[in-house]
XYZ file of C-alpha atoms in Angstrom:
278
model
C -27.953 -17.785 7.789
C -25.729 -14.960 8.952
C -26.422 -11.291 7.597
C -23.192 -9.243 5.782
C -23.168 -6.237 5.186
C -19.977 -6.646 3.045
C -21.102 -7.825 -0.446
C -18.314 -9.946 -2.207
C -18.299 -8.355 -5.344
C -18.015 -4.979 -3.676
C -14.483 -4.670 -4.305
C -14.467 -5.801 -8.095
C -17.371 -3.320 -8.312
C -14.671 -0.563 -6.960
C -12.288 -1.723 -9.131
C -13.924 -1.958 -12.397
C -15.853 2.045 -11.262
C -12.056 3.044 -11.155
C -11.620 1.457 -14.843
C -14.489 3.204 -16.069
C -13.345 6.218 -14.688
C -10.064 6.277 -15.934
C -10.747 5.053 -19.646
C -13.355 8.005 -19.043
C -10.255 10.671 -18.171
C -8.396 9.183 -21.024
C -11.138 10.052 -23.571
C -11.734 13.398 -22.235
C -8.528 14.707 -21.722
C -7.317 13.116 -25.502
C -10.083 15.539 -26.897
C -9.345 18.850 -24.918
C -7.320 21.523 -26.282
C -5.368 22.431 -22.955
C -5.349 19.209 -20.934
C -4.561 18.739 -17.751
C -2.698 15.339 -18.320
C -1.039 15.806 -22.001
C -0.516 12.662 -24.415
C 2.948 12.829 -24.255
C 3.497 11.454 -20.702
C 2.077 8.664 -21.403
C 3.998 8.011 -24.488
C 7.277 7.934 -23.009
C 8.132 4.542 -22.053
C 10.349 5.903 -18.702
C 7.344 8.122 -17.687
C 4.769 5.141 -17.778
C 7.222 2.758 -15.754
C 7.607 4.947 -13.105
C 4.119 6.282 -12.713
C 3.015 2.933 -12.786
C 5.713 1.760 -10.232
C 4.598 4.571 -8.095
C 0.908 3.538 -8.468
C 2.215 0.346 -6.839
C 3.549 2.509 -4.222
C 0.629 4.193 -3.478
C -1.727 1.221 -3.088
C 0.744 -0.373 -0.613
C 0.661 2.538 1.415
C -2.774 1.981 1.994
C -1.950 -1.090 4.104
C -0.392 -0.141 6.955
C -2.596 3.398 7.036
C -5.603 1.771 7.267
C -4.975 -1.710 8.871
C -1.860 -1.465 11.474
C -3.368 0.863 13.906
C -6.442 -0.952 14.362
C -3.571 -4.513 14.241
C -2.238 -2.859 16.964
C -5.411 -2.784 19.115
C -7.434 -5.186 18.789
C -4.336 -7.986 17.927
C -1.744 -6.781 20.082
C -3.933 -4.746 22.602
C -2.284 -1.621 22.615
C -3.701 1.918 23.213
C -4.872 4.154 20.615
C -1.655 6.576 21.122
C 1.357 3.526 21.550
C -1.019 2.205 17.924
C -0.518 5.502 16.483
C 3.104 5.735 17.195
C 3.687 2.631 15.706
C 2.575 3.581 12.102
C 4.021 6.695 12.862
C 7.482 5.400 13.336
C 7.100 4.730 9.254
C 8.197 8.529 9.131
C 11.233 8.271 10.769
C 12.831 5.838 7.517
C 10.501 7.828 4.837
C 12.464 10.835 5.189
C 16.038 9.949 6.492
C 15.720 7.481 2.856
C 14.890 10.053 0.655
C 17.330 12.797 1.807
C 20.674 10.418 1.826
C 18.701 8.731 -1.926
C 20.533 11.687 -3.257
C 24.559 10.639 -2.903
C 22.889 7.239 -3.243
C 21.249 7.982 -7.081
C 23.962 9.743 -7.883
C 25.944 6.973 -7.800
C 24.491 4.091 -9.151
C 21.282 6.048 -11.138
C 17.300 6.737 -10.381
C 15.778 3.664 -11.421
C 19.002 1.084 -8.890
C 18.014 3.500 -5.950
C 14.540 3.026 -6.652
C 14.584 -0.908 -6.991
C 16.211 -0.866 -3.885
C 13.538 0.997 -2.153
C 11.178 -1.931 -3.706
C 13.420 -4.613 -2.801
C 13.141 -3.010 1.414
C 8.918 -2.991 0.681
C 8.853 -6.789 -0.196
C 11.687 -7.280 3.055
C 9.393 -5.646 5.428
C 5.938 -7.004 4.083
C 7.811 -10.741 4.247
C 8.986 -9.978 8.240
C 5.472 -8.911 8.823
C 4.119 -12.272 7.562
C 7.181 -13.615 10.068
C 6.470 -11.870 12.986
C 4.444 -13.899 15.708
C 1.039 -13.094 17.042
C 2.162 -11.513 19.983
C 5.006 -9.672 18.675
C 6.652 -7.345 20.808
C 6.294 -3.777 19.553
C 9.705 -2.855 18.670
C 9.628 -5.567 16.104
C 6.594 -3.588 15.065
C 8.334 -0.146 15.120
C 11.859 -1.751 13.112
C 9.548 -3.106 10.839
C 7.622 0.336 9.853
C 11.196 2.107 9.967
C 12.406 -0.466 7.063
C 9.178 0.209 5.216
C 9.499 3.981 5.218
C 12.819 3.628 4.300
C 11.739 1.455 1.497
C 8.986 4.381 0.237
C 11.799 7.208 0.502
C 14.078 5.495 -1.965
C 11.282 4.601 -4.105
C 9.306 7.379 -4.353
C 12.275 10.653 -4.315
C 14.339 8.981 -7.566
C 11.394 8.138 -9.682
C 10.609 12.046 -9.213
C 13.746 13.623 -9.701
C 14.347 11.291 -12.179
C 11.150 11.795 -14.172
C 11.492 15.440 -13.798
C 15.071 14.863 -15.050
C 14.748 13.773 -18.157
C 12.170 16.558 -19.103
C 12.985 19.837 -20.384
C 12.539 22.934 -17.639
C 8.900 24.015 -18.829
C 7.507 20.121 -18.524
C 8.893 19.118 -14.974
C 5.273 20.481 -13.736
C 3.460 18.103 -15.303
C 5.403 15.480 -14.484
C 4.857 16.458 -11.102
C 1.756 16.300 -10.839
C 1.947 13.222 -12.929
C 3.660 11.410 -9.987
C 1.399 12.585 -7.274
C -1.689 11.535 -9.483
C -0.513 8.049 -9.795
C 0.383 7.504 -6.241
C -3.149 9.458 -5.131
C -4.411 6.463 -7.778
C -2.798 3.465 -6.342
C -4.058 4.707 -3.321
C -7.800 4.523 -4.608
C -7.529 1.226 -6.275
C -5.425 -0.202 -3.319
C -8.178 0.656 -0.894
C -10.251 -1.249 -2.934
C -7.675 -4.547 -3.198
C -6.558 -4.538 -0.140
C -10.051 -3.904 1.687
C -11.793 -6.401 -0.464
C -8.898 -9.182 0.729
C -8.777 -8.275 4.326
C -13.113 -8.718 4.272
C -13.256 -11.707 2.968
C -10.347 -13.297 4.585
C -12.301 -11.927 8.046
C -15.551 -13.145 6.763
C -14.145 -16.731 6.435
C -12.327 -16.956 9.415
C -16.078 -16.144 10.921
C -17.878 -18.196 8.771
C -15.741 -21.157 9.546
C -15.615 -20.692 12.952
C -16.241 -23.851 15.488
C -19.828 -23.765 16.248
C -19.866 -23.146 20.079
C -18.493 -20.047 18.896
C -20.495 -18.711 16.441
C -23.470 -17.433 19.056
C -20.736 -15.088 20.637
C -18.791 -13.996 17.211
C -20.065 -10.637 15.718
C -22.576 -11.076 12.638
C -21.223 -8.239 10.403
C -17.888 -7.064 9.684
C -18.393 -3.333 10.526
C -19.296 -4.779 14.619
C -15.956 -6.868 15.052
C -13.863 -3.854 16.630
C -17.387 -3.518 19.019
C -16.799 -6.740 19.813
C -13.628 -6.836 20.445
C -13.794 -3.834 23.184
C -16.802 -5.706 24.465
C -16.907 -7.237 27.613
C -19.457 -9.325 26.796
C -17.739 -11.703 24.880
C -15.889 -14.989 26.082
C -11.948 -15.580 26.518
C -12.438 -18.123 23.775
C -14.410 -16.438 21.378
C -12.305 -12.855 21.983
C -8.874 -15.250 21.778
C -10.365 -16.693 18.028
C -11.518 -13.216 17.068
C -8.257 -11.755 17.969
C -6.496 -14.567 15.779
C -9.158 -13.920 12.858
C -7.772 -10.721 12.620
C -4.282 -11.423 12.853
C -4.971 -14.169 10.167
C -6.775 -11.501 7.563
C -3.867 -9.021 8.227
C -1.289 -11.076 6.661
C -3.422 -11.087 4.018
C -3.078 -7.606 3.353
C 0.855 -7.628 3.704
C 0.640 -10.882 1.063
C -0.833 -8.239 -1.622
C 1.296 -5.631 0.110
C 4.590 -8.004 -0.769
C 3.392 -9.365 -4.215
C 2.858 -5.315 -5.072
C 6.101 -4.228 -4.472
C 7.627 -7.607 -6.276
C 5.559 -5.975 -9.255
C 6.794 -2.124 -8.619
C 10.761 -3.937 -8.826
C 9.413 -5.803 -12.516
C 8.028 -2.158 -13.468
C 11.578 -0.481 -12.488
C 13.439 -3.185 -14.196
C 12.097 -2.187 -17.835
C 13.637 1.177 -17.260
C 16.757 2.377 -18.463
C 19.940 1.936 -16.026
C 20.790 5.200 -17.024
C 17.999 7.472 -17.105
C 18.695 10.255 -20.046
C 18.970 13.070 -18.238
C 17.939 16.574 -20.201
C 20.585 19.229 -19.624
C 19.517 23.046 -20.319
């Protein structure tokens, strides 16, 4: 009998708009004279892995952005600012990764240093799963550090490398073919990973034990009402608090499985990327 205002087919209904859309892009930008997006990028089979890869890339990002902070919170019970700092600590590996990738690609190639950015994604989604439910924060912090880290060599060899292998007058469009995939995982992540974490939250409601029910929030946009409300029980706060912690992990499952599938993606790639020389 309890009102959502979450529908479960929401997500799939994102997801299959974002199709639509896309197919639509395709057909439009096949037909114009100038386009914006050419054919040719996505003819080239080293272009398509790593666009795709980075696609990955961008829809994990959306996992910490929009989840940890609020994690932090409502799970751990942290301020806004020490919450804020946390997923902010994800910038200090980001760039310290991406400017020593450069001795690192040049020794063993684009695509290695980029499947080892992959392989430190999975690593820190699977020590996220690990950590306990009331984790002390520099766990948190090492954890974001290794994930940044993990995004820098990812994300700076797939672009030098794309542009690489491109003559001098295409490395634009292959620059703003990388940003458009990641901008695109990012839009189909949202959808994923929100449409996971919502029903894993309604669940852990719906199957809650029924003296609890009365005092457990109705819809899923009041739970962060409720759980700065000091109207609820220690119980019912304690359960909510754990109902939360419990959907989380289901966003660094997907988070994990994504960048297993970014590491497939890098693997068809060449070790050697062939690098255009003008």
């Amino acid at each position: 009998g309890q009102e959502w205002d979450w529908n479960s087919t929401t997500g799939i209904s994102l997801i299959l708009t974002s199709v639509v859309l896309i197919a639509a892009s395709v057909f439009i930008e096949r037909k114009a004279a100038e386009p914006i997006m050419p054919g040719w990028v996505w003819k080239d089979r080293i272009l398509i892995g790593a666009n795709v890869a980075i696609m990955c890339m961008g829809a994990i990002m959306l996992g910490p952005n929009m989840y940890l902070p609020v994690f932090s919170q409502s799970v751990l019970q942290l301020g806004a600012i020490a919450a804020g700092l946390i997923l902010a600590s994800m910038s200090i590996g980001w760039p310290v990764a991406s400017s020593l990738s450069g001795r690192l690609y040049l020794r063993i190639g684009f695509r290695n240093t980029a499947m080892i950015g992959s392989v430190l994604i999975v690593i820190s989604s699977v020590i996220f799963l690990m950590l306990p439910f009331n984790t002390p924060v520099y766990l948190m912090v090492v954890d974001q550090v290794l994930l940044g880290a993990g995004f820098g060599l990812l994300s700076t060899p797939m672009l030098v490398g794309t542009q690489a292998i491109v003559k001098w007058g295409q490395r634009g469009v292959v620059t703003g073919t990388h940003m458009f995939s990641r901008y695109l995982g990012q839009s189909i992540g949202a959808a994923i990973i929100g449409s996971l974490f919502n029903c894993a939250m309604k669940r852990n409601l719906l199957d809650a034990p029924a003296n609890l029910k009365d005092n457990l929030p109705h819809k899923l946009n009041d739970v962060m009402t409720a759980l700065k409300s000091d109207d609820m029980s220690v119980t019912a706060l304690d359960y909510l608090r754990l109902s939360f912690y419990n959907s989380t992990h289901w966003v660094y499952s997907a988070m994990a499985v994504l960048g297993v599938l970014s590491f497939l993606l890098l693997m068809l790639l060449p070790r050697r990327l062939p690098v255009v020389k003008e």
